[in-house]
Each structure stands twice: as C-alpha cells, then as structure tokens.
Amino acid sequence: MVLVGLNLRPALSSLAPLLTRIQQETGLSALSIGALTTLPVLCLGLFAPLAPWLSRRIGPERTLSAALLLLGGGLLVRSLAATQALFLGTLMVGAAIGVAGTLLPALVKRELPRSADLMTGVYTMALCLGGALGAGLSIPLANWLGSWQASLASWSALAALALAMWIILMPSRQTPAQLPGAAGSMRDLLSQPLAWQVMLFMGSQSSLAYIVFGWLPTLLIERGYSEAQAGWMMGASVMVQLISALSAPWLARLGRDQRPALLIVLGLIASGFWLLLQGPLALRWLGIVLLGLGQGGGFSLALTLIVLRTGNSRLAGKLSGLAQGGGYTIAAMGPLGIGVMLQFEVGLGMVTVALLLITLTAALFACLAGRNLRLEIDDAGQLVTR
C-alpha cells in the first residue's frame, strides 16, 4: 500500500516544473496549460466513483492492479511528441490515480481496522514523498535525459515496480459480503449531511493542493525565482509534508473531534501562501515549511476523516468514492481558476487573495466535518449518523 501511495503524486507534481518548457515547445496558451493542469484533477473526481463499482465486480486487489497498469501506460503516452498525446496521457493518469486513491482508504479500513487512522498517515506520507520527488527531480531528469518528454516518461518505471510488488504481496481476501438491503448505498449516503461535509472539505483543501502541484513553480517564477529554484522550492515544500502527514492523525487523536487539528493545518497553509507570494523574500523558506506542514496535515486529515466517519470498510469505500469523486471535481476548479487569472495577467496580490479565500472556505467545512460523528448501519439496516 505504501509503494502504491508513492506513485499517486509524481505523475501530477512532475508536470508543474516543466510547464514553461512545455509551453515554449508546444506553443500552448496559458489557458491551455491551465486546462492541462486541471484535467488530471478533474479525472480524479470523475473516475473515483468507479472504484467501488469495479471493486464489487473484480475485487479491490485486481482493481488496484488495473489502475497501476493504466497509470504506467498514461505516463508513457503523455511523453509522446504530439500535443494530443500529452492530454490523452494526462487523462489516463488522472483516471488511474482517481481509482487507486479511492481504494486505499477502504483497504486500510479492512486490513487494519484498529489503527486505520495511523496507517492512513503512513501511506499519506508516501504520497507526499512521491509528490516531493516528482517536483524536485523533474528539471534534473529533463536535463539529464535530454527532454521534458523523457523526464515525464521516466516515472513509469516507478509505476511498474509498484505493480509488480502489489501483484506479489497484495492481500488474498475475497471481497467482503454486501450488507443486507440497500442501506449504505450512494443514494443513502447523499442523504447524510456529514457525507457532504466531508466531501466539501476534501474538495476545498484538495483545490489548494492541486494549485500548488499545478501552478506554484509558475507563481514563484513570477515572484522572481529561477525555474530550477522554483522547482526545488516546490519539492522542498512537498517534502516537508512528510512530517505532518504522519503526525496529523496522531494529533487528531488527542481530542474528541478533529476540528482543532484541521484549523491548525489550514492556518499554516494560509501563512505559507502569504509568505511565499507577498512576504519578505528572506522569509521564503519559512513560507515553504509552513505551507508544507499545512498541506501534508490537511490532506492526511482529509483521508483520515473518511476512515473515522464510517463504521465499516464498505461504508469507508462508499464515502471515499463520494468524497474523492465529488471533492476532486470541485478541486479541479482551483487550478483552472488560477490559469484563467494568469491568462488575464492578474497580479500576485489577487492570486494570493483567491488562495486565502479558498483556505477560509476549507476552514468552514472543517468545522462541520471535524465533529465527533460517524456514519453507521443501525439495527434496522438503515444508514444513520451517530
């Protein structure tokens, strides 16, 4: 699971540092580049609901194998010379990550029910490490291998390794039996305000994360940093996420609900954005650290909420599909919005205001989703919130 998690971010974070080169070689407009950064996030949302459906038919283990195979293929396709291949490969990558990322919380809940929240922190740490490697190594790989296409294609080797290890070591359990009746169906889930609150928090905090993956290097270059500096700063920020990704679930356990932990990490995100885009240049590394701590903790807690807000692995899978499917669809508007703002040459000041407003929105939903509540099936077989 950790090795799979390591693959779910390089495909996204490795693209951002190369956007300037891609734009120069392909002639794509800023709006088209914005669409390119939005496409994988949108696919995360559109394809995430397929994960529970596929899991019921071929099992979660085989579904995850198929997602890794699609991921590796997408990475190779988008490295081809044609612009159409760049978009097609990016679509394949987004679909694969959407399915694989949705399956992981349910698998963790099934395999390690008593320590699911802490295990969520462990594989989230792997996600962050993968994101950091993708951001930090993209430019060096492009220079070493001779092109941005080869740099993008090289990450397919990591996907192939994860697929091989997953096939060898994956659990051999059968798919759990379905609960009686229609309780816990997606329709039932949509009738529960708690499910919507978790989804909207996932969407708003993920919007910030994918703005970073898609546009932070570009924004830092706009601030005056070189291409290489911007890539390494983004990589450093994502690397810092390792600390809070692992520690945030532990922090969440200290109280009866997760609202204090959620508000702390969102405060760190807001401070980091302001320091990087508006603060003194001398404080840029403080901004990198704060942003990394906030985003690592925010994403880890968002996934932890899926586990903590459900009473069994089936509900966790359903909520994961809803929260990540709907959440990532919402999150896709973030990178697209920043792309539109840059297309119209809006200054960094307005971009910063937009980022802070998204953070405030995430804080509002955090106050609702972070309460000590849980979705369960009652004695009558009905889905309830307790």
CSV table of C-alpha atoms in Angstrom, one decimal:
chain,number,residue,atom,x,y,z
A,1,MET,CA,0.0,0.0,0.0
A,2,VAL,CA,2.9,2.4,0.8
A,3,LEU,CA,4.6,1.7,-2.5
A,4,VAL,CA,1.3,2.2,-4.3
A,5,GLY,CA,0.8,5.5,-2.5
A,6,LEU,CA,4.3,6.6,-3.6
A,7,ASN,CA,3.0,6.5,-7.2
A,8,LEU,CA,0.0,8.6,-6.8
A,9,ARG,CA,1.6,12.1,-6.8
A,10,PRO,CA,4.8,12.1,-9.1
A,11,ALA,CA,2.5,12.0,-12.2
A,12,LEU,CA,0.9,15.3,-11.0
A,13,SER,CA,3.8,17.1,-9.3
A,14,SER,CA,6.4,16.3,-12.1
A,15,LEU,CA,4.4,18.3,-14.6
A,16,ALA,CA,4.3,21.7,-12.9
A,17,PRO,CA,8.1,22.5,-13.0
A,18,LEU,CA,8.2,21.6,-16.7
A,19,LEU,CA,5.2,23.8,-17.8
A,20,THR,CA,7.4,26.6,-19.0
A,21,ARG,CA,9.4,24.3,-21.3
A,22,ILE,CA,6.2,22.6,-22.5
A,23,GLN,CA,4.6,25.9,-23.3
A,24,GLN,CA,7.6,27.1,-25.2
A,25,GLU,CA,7.9,23.9,-27.3
A,26,THR,CA,4.2,23.3,-27.9
A,27,GLY,CA,3.0,26.9,-28.2
A,28,LEU,CA,0.1,26.2,-25.9
A,29,SER,CA,-1.6,29.3,-24.4
A,30,ALA,CA,-1.7,29.9,-20.7
A,31,LEU,CA,-5.4,28.9,-20.7
A,32,SER,CA,-4.5,25.6,-22.5
A,33,ILE,CA,-1.7,25.0,-19.9
A,34,GLY,CA,-4.3,25.7,-17.2
A,35,ALA,CA,-6.6,23.1,-18.8
A,36,LEU,CA,-3.7,20.6,-18.8
A,37,THR,CA,-3.2,21.1,-15.0
A,38,THR,CA,-6.9,20.9,-14.4
A,39,LEU,CA,-7.5,17.7,-16.5
A,40,PRO,CA,-5.9,15.2,-14.1
A,41,VAL,CA,-7.7,16.7,-11.0
A,42,LEU,CA,-11.0,16.6,-12.9
A,43,CYS,CA,-10.3,13.0,-13.8
A,44,LEU,CA,-9.7,12.2,-10.2
A,45,GLY,CA,-13.2,13.3,-9.4
A,46,LEU,CA,-14.9,11.8,-12.5
A,47,PHE,CA,-13.3,8.3,-12.1
A,48,ALA,CA,-13.1,8.0,-8.3
A,49,PRO,CA,-16.8,6.8,-8.2
A,50,LEU,CA,-15.8,3.9,-10.5
A,51,ALA,CA,-13.6,2.4,-7.8
A,52,PRO,CA,-16.4,0.9,-5.6
A,53,TRP,CA,-18.2,-0.3,-8.7
A,54,LEU,CA,-15.1,-2.1,-10.0
A,55,SER,CA,-14.2,-3.3,-6.6
A,56,ARG,CA,-17.5,-5.2,-6.3
A,57,ARG,CA,-17.1,-6.9,-9.7
A,58,ILE,CA,-13.4,-7.9,-9.8
A,59,GLY,CA,-12.2,-7.2,-6.3
A,60,PRO,CA,-10.3,-4.3,-4.9
A,61,GLU,CA,-6.9,-6.0,-5.4
A,62,ARG,CA,-7.4,-6.6,-9.1
A,63,THR,CA,-8.9,-3.1,-9.5
A,64,LEU,CA,-5.8,-1.6,-7.9
A,65,SER,CA,-3.6,-3.7,-10.3
A,66,ALA,CA,-5.5,-2.4,-13.3
A,67,ALA,CA,-5.2,1.2,-12.0
A,68,LEU,CA,-1.4,0.9,-11.7
A,69,LEU,CA,-1.2,-0.6,-15.2
A,70,LEU,CA,-3.2,2.4,-16.6
A,71,LEU,CA,-1.0,4.8,-14.7
A,72,GLY,CA,2.2,3.4,-16.2
A,73,GLY,CA,0.6,3.5,-19.7
A,74,GLY,CA,-0.6,7.0,-19.2
A,75,LEU,CA,2.9,8.2,-18.2
A,76,LEU,CA,4.3,6.7,-21.4
A,77,VAL,CA,1.6,8.1,-23.7
A,78,ARG,CA,1.9,11.7,-22.4
A,79,SER,CA,5.6,11.7,-23.1
A,80,LEU,CA,5.0,11.3,-26.9
A,81,ALA,CA,5.6,14.3,-29.1
A,82,ALA,CA,2.1,15.0,-30.2
A,83,THR,CA,0.1,17.6,-28.1
A,84,GLN,CA,-2.9,15.3,-28.2
A,85,ALA,CA,-0.9,12.5,-26.6
A,86,LEU,CA,0.0,14.9,-23.8
A,87,PHE,CA,-3.6,15.5,-23.0
A,88,LEU,CA,-4.6,11.8,-23.5
A,89,GLY,CA,-1.8,10.6,-21.3
A,90,THR,CA,-2.7,13.1,-18.6
A,91,LEU,CA,-6.4,11.9,-18.8
A,92,MET,CA,-5.2,8.3,-18.3
A,93,VAL,CA,-3.0,9.3,-15.4
A,94,GLY,CA,-5.9,11.2,-13.7
A,95,ALA,CA,-8.3,8.2,-14.1
A,96,ALA,CA,-5.8,5.8,-12.7
A,97,ILE,CA,-5.0,7.9,-9.7
A,98,GLY,CA,-8.7,8.6,-9.1
A,99,VAL,CA,-9.4,4.8,-8.9
A,100,ALA,CA,-6.3,3.8,-6.9
A,101,GLY,CA,-6.6,6.7,-4.4
A,102,THR,CA,-10.2,5.9,-3.7
A,103,LEU,CA,-9.5,2.2,-3.0
A,104,LEU,CA,-6.7,2.8,-0.5
A,105,PRO,CA,-8.8,4.2,2.5
A,106,ALA,CA,-11.2,1.2,2.2
A,107,LEU,CA,-8.4,-1.3,2.0
A,108,VAL,CA,-6.7,0.3,5.1
A,109,LYS,CA,-10.0,0.1,7.0
A,110,ARG,CA,-10.4,-3.5,6.0
A,111,GLU,CA,-6.9,-4.7,6.7
A,112,LEU,CA,-6.1,-2.6,9.8
A,113,PRO,CA,-9.4,-1.5,11.4
A,114,ARG,CA,-8.0,-0.7,14.8
A,115,SER,CA,-5.2,1.5,13.6
A,116,ALA,CA,-6.7,2.7,10.3
A,117,ASP,CA,-6.2,6.4,11.0
A,118,LEU,CA,-2.5,6.0,11.8
A,119,MET,CA,-1.9,3.7,8.7
A,120,THR,CA,-3.7,6.4,6.7
A,121,GLY,CA,-0.9,8.8,7.9
A,122,VAL,CA,1.8,6.3,6.8
A,123,TYR,CA,0.6,6.0,3.2
A,124,THR,CA,-0.2,9.7,3.0
A,125,MET,CA,3.4,10.2,3.9
A,126,ALA,CA,4.3,8.0,1.0
A,127,LEU,CA,2.0,10.2,-1.2
A,128,CYS,CA,3.8,13.3,-0.1
A,129,LEU,CA,7.3,11.7,-0.6
A,130,GLY,CA,6.2,10.8,-4.2
A,131,GLY,CA,5.0,14.4,-4.7
A,132,ALA,CA,8.3,15.8,-3.5
A,133,LEU,CA,10.3,13.5,-5.7
A,134,GLY,CA,8.2,14.4,-8.7
A,135,ALA,CA,8.6,18.2,-8.1
A,136,GLY,CA,12.3,18.2,-7.2
A,137,LEU,CA,13.6,15.8,-9.8
A,138,SER,CA,11.6,16.9,-12.9
A,139,ILE,CA,14.1,19.5,-14.1
A,140,PRO,CA,17.2,17.5,-13.2
A,141,LEU,CA,15.8,14.5,-15.1
A,142,ALA,CA,14.9,16.6,-18.1
A,143,ASN,CA,18.4,18.0,-18.2
A,144,TRP,CA,20.0,14.6,-17.7
A,145,LEU,CA,17.7,12.7,-20.1
A,146,GLY,CA,17.6,15.5,-22.7
A,147,SER,CA,14.0,16.4,-22.9
A,148,TRP,CA,10.9,17.1,-20.8
A,149,GLN,CA,9.2,14.1,-22.5
A,150,ALA,CA,11.8,11.7,-21.2
A,151,SER,CA,11.5,13.2,-17.8
A,152,LEU,CA,7.8,12.6,-17.7
A,153,ALA,CA,8.1,9.0,-19.1
A,154,SER,CA,10.7,8.0,-16.5
A,155,TRP,CA,8.1,7.9,-13.8
A,156,SER,CA,6.5,4.9,-15.5
A,157,ALA,CA,9.4,2.8,-14.1
A,158,LEU,CA,8.2,3.5,-10.5
A,159,ALA,CA,4.6,2.5,-11.5
A,160,ALA,CA,5.9,-0.8,-13.0
A,161,LEU,CA,7.8,-1.5,-9.7
A,162,ALA,CA,4.7,-0.8,-7.7
A,163,LEU,CA,2.5,-3.0,-9.9
A,164,ALA,CA,5.0,-5.9,-9.7
A,165,MET,CA,5.2,-5.7,-5.9
A,166,TRP,CA,1.4,-5.3,-5.5
A,167,ILE,CA,0.8,-8.5,-7.6
A,168,ILE,CA,3.3,-10.4,-5.4
A,169,LEU,CA,2.3,-9.1,-2.0
A,170,MET,CA,-1.4,-8.0,-2.3
A,171,PRO,CA,-3.9,-9.4,0.2
A,172,SER,CA,-5.7,-12.5,-1.0
A,173,ARG,CA,-9.1,-11.9,0.8
A,174,GLN,CA,-12.3,-12.2,-1.1
A,175,THR,CA,-14.5,-9.1,-1.5
A,176,PRO,CA,-16.5,-8.6,1.8
A,177,ALA,CA,-20.1,-9.7,1.7
A,178,GLN,CA,-22.6,-7.0,0.9
A,179,LEU,CA,-24.7,-5.7,3.8
A,180,PRO,CA,-28.4,-6.6,3.6
A,181,GLY,CA,-30.8,-4.3,1.9
A,182,ALA,CA,-29.9,-1.0,0.2
A,183,ALA,CA,-28.5,0.6,3.3
A,184,GLY,CA,-25.3,2.3,2.7
A,185,SER,CA,-26.0,2.9,-1.0
A,186,MET,CA,-24.8,6.0,-2.6
A,187,ARG,CA,-28.3,7.4,-2.5
A,188,ASP,CA,-28.4,6.8,1.2
A,189,LEU,CA,-25.0,8.4,1.6
A,190,LEU,CA,-26.1,11.5,-0.3
A,191,SER,CA,-28.9,12.0,2.2
A,192,GLN,CA,-26.5,12.4,5.1
A,193,PRO,CA,-25.2,16.0,5.7
A,194,LEU,CA,-22.0,14.5,7.2
A,195,ALA,CA,-21.1,12.9,3.9
A,196,TRP,CA,-21.5,16.2,2.1
A,197,GLN,CA,-19.4,18.0,4.7
A,198,VAL,CA,-16.5,15.5,4.4
A,199,MET,CA,-16.7,15.8,0.6
A,200,LEU,CA,-16.7,19.6,0.6
A,201,PHE,CA,-13.8,19.7,2.9
A,202,MET,CA,-11.9,17.3,0.8
A,203,GLY,CA,-12.7,19.4,-2.3
A,204,SER,CA,-11.7,22.7,-0.9
A,205,GLN,CA,-8.4,21.6,0.7
A,206,SER,CA,-7.6,19.5,-2.4
A,207,SER,CA,-8.1,22.6,-4.5
A,208,LEU,CA,-5.2,24.2,-2.7
A,209,ALA,CA,-3.0,21.1,-3.1
A,210,TYR,CA,-3.5,20.9,-6.8
A,211,ILE,CA,-3.0,24.6,-7.3
A,212,VAL,CA,0.4,24.0,-5.7
A,213,PHE,CA,1.1,21.0,-7.9
A,214,GLY,CA,0.0,22.8,-11.0
A,215,TRP,CA,1.0,26.5,-10.5
A,216,LEU,CA,3.3,27.1,-7.5
A,217,PRO,CA,6.5,27.0,-9.6
A,218,THR,CA,5.0,29.4,-12.1
A,219,LEU,CA,3.9,31.7,-9.3
A,220,LEU,CA,7.4,31.6,-7.8
A,221,ILE,CA,8.9,32.4,-11.2
A,222,GLU,CA,6.5,35.3,-11.4
A,223,ARG,CA,7.9,36.4,-8.0
A,224,GLY,CA,11.4,36.4,-9.4
A,225,TYR,CA,12.9,33.0,-8.8
A,226,SER,CA,14.6,30.9,-11.5
A,227,GLU,CA,13.0,27.8,-13.0
A,228,ALA,CA,15.3,25.5,-11.1
A,229,GLN,CA,14.8,27.4,-7.8
A,230,ALA,CA,11.0,27.3,-8.2
A,231,GLY,CA,11.1,23.5,-8.8
A,232,TRP,CA,13.3,22.8,-5.8
A,233,MET,CA,11.2,25.1,-3.5
A,234,MET,CA,8.1,23.3,-4.5
A,235,GLY,CA,9.9,20.0,-3.9
A,236,ALA,CA,11.1,21.1,-0.5
A,237,SER,CA,7.6,22.2,0.4
A,238,VAL,CA,6.2,18.8,-0.6
A,239,MET,CA,9.0,17.0,1.3
A,240,VAL,CA,8.1,18.9,4.5
A,241,GLN,CA,4.6,17.4,4.1
A,242,LEU,CA,6.1,14.0,5.2
A,243,ILE,CA,6.3,15.3,8.8
A,244,SER,CA,2.7,16.5,9.1
A,245,ALA,CA,1.2,13.7,7.0
A,246,LEU,CA,2.4,11.2,9.6
A,247,SER,CA,1.9,13.3,12.7
A,248,ALA,CA,-1.5,14.8,11.9
A,249,PRO,CA,-3.6,11.6,12.5
A,250,TRP,CA,-1.8,11.3,15.9
A,251,LEU,CA,-2.7,14.9,16.6
A,252,ALA,CA,-6.3,14.3,15.7
A,253,ARG,CA,-6.5,11.5,18.3
A,254,LEU,CA,-5.8,13.9,21.1
A,255,GLY,CA,-9.3,15.4,21.1
A,256,ARG,CA,-12.8,14.1,20.8
A,257,ASP,CA,-13.1,15.6,17.4
A,258,GLN,CA,-10.7,16.8,14.7
A,259,ARG,CA,-11.7,20.5,14.4
A,260,PRO,CA,-8.7,21.9,16.3
A,261,ALA,CA,-6.2,19.9,14.2
A,262,LEU,CA,-7.9,20.9,11.0
A,263,LEU,CA,-7.9,24.6,11.8
A,264,ILE,CA,-4.3,24.5,12.8
A,265,VAL,CA,-3.2,23.0,9.5
A,266,LEU,CA,-5.3,25.4,7.5
A,267,GLY,CA,-3.8,28.3,9.4
A,268,LEU,CA,-0.3,27.0,8.4
A,269,ILE,CA,-1.4,26.8,4.7
A,270,ALA,CA,-2.7,30.4,4.7
A,271,SER,CA,0.5,31.7,6.4
A,272,GLY,CA,2.7,29.8,3.9
A,273,PHE,CA,1.0,31.2,0.9
A,274,TRP,CA,1.2,34.7,2.1
A,275,LEU,CA,4.9,34.5,3.0
A,276,LEU,CA,5.8,32.9,-0.4
A,277,LEU,CA,3.8,35.3,-2.6
A,278,GLN,CA,3.6,38.5,-0.6
A,279,GLY,CA,6.1,38.3,2.4
A,280,PRO,CA,9.7,39.3,2.5
A,281,LEU,CA,12.0,37.2,0.3
A,282,ALA,CA,14.2,36.5,3.4
A,283,LEU,CA,11.3,34.5,4.8
A,284,ARG,CA,10.7,32.3,1.8
A,285,TRP,CA,12.0,29.2,3.5
A,286,LEU,CA,9.7,29.7,6.4
A,287,GLY,CA,6.8,30.0,4.0
A,288,ILE,CA,7.9,26.8,2.3
A,289,VAL,CA,8.0,25.0,5.7
A,290,LEU,CA,4.6,26.3,6.8
A,291,LEU,CA,2.9,25.6,3.5
A,292,GLY,CA,4.3,22.0,3.5
A,293,LEU,CA,3.3,21.3,7.1
A,294,GLY,CA,-0.2,22.6,6.5
A,295,GLN,CA,-0.8,20.8,3.2
A,296,GLY,CA,0.6,17.5,4.4
A,297,GLY,CA,-1.5,17.6,7.5
A,298,GLY,CA,-4.6,18.8,5.6
A,299,PHE,CA,-4.5,16.0,3.1
A,300,SER,CA,-3.7,13.4,5.7
A,301,LEU,CA,-6.6,14.6,7.9
A,302,ALA,CA,-9.0,14.6,4.9
A,303,LEU,CA,-8.3,11.0,4.2
A,304,THR,CA,-8.4,10.2,8.0
A,305,LEU,CA,-11.9,11.7,8.2
A,306,ILE,CA,-13.1,9.1,5.6
A,307,VAL,CA,-11.9,6.4,7.9
A,308,LEU,CA,-13.1,8.0,11.2
A,309,ARG,CA,-16.5,9.0,9.9
A,310,THR,CA,-17.5,5.4,8.9
A,311,GLY,CA,-18.4,2.3,10.9
A,312,ASN,CA,-17.1,-0.3,8.5
A,313,SER,CA,-14.9,-0.8,5.4
A,314,ARG,CA,-17.8,-0.9,3.0
A,315,LEU,CA,-19.1,2.5,4.1
A,316,ALA,CA,-15.5,3.7,4.0
A,317,GLY,CA,-15.3,2.7,0.4
A,318,LYS,CA,-18.6,4.4,-0.4
A,319,LEU,CA,-17.6,7.6,1.4
A,320,SER,CA,-14.2,7.5,-0.2
A,321,GLY,CA,-15.8,7.4,-3.6
A,322,LEU,CA,-18.1,10.2,-2.8
A,323,ALA,CA,-15.6,12.4,-1.0
A,324,GLN,CA,-12.8,12.0,-3.6
A,325,GLY,CA,-15.1,11.9,-6.6
A,326,GLY,CA,-17.1,14.9,-5.7
A,327,GLY,CA,-14.2,16.6,-3.9
A,328,TYR,CA,-11.7,16.3,-6.7
A,329,THR,CA,-14.3,17.5,-9.2
A,330,ILE,CA,-14.7,20.6,-7.1
A,331,ALA,CA,-10.9,20.8,-6.6
A,332,ALA,CA,-10.3,20.9,-10.4
A,333,MET,CA,-11.8,24.4,-10.5
A,334,GLY,CA,-8.9,25.7,-8.4
A,335,PRO,CA,-6.0,25.1,-11.0
A,336,LEU,CA,-8.3,26.2,-13.8
A,337,GLY,CA,-9.2,29.4,-12.0
A,338,ILE,CA,-5.6,30.3,-11.4
A,339,GLY,CA,-4.9,29.6,-15.0
A,340,VAL,CA,-7.6,32.0,-16.1
A,341,MET,CA,-6.3,34.6,-13.7
A,342,LEU,CA,-2.8,34.3,-15.2
A,343,GLN,CA,-4.2,34.3,-18.7
A,344,PHE,CA,-5.6,37.8,-17.9
A,345,GLU,CA,-2.4,38.8,-16.2
A,346,VAL,CA,-3.9,39.3,-12.8
A,347,GLY,CA,-1.2,40.2,-10.3
A,348,LEU,CA,0.2,38.0,-7.5
A,349,GLY,CA,-1.8,40.1,-5.0
A,350,MET,CA,-5.2,39.0,-6.4
A,351,VAL,CA,-3.9,35.4,-6.7
A,352,THR,CA,-3.0,35.5,-3.0
A,353,VAL,CA,-6.4,36.8,-2.1
A,354,ALA,CA,-8.1,33.9,-4.1
A,355,LEU,CA,-5.9,31.3,-2.3
A,356,LEU,CA,-6.8,32.8,1.1
A,357,LEU,CA,-10.5,32.7,0.3
A,358,ILE,CA,-10.3,29.1,-0.7
A,359,THR,CA,-8.5,28.4,2.6
A,360,LEU,CA,-11.2,30.2,4.6
A,361,THR,CA,-13.9,28.1,2.7
A,362,ALA,CA,-12.0,24.9,3.7
A,363,ALA,CA,-12.0,26.1,7.4
A,364,LEU,CA,-15.8,26.5,7.3
A,365,PHE,CA,-16.3,22.9,6.1
A,366,ALA,CA,-13.6,21.7,8.5
A,367,CYS,CA,-15.7,22.9,11.4
A,368,LEU,CA,-18.6,20.7,10.3
A,369,ALA,CA,-16.7,17.6,9.1
A,370,GLY,CA,-14.4,17.6,12.1
A,371,ARG,CA,-17.1,16.9,14.6
A,372,ASN,CA,-17.2,13.6,16.5
A,373,LEU,CA,-19.8,11.9,14.4
A,374,ARG,CA,-19.9,8.7,12.4
A,375,LEU,CA,-21.9,7.0,9.6
A,376,GLU,CA,-23.2,3.6,10.7
A,377,ILE,CA,-25.8,1.0,9.8
A,378,ASP,CA,-28.3,0.7,12.7
A,379,ASP,CA,-30.1,-2.4,13.9
A,380,ALA,CA,-32.9,-1.8,11.4
A,381,GLY,CA,-30.4,-1.8,8.5
A,382,GLN,CA,-30.7,1.9,7.9
A,383,LEU,CA,-27.8,4.3,7.3
A,384,VAL,CA,-27.6,6.8,10.2
A,385,THR,CA,-25.3,9.4,11.6
A,386,ARG,CA,-24.3,9.0,15.3
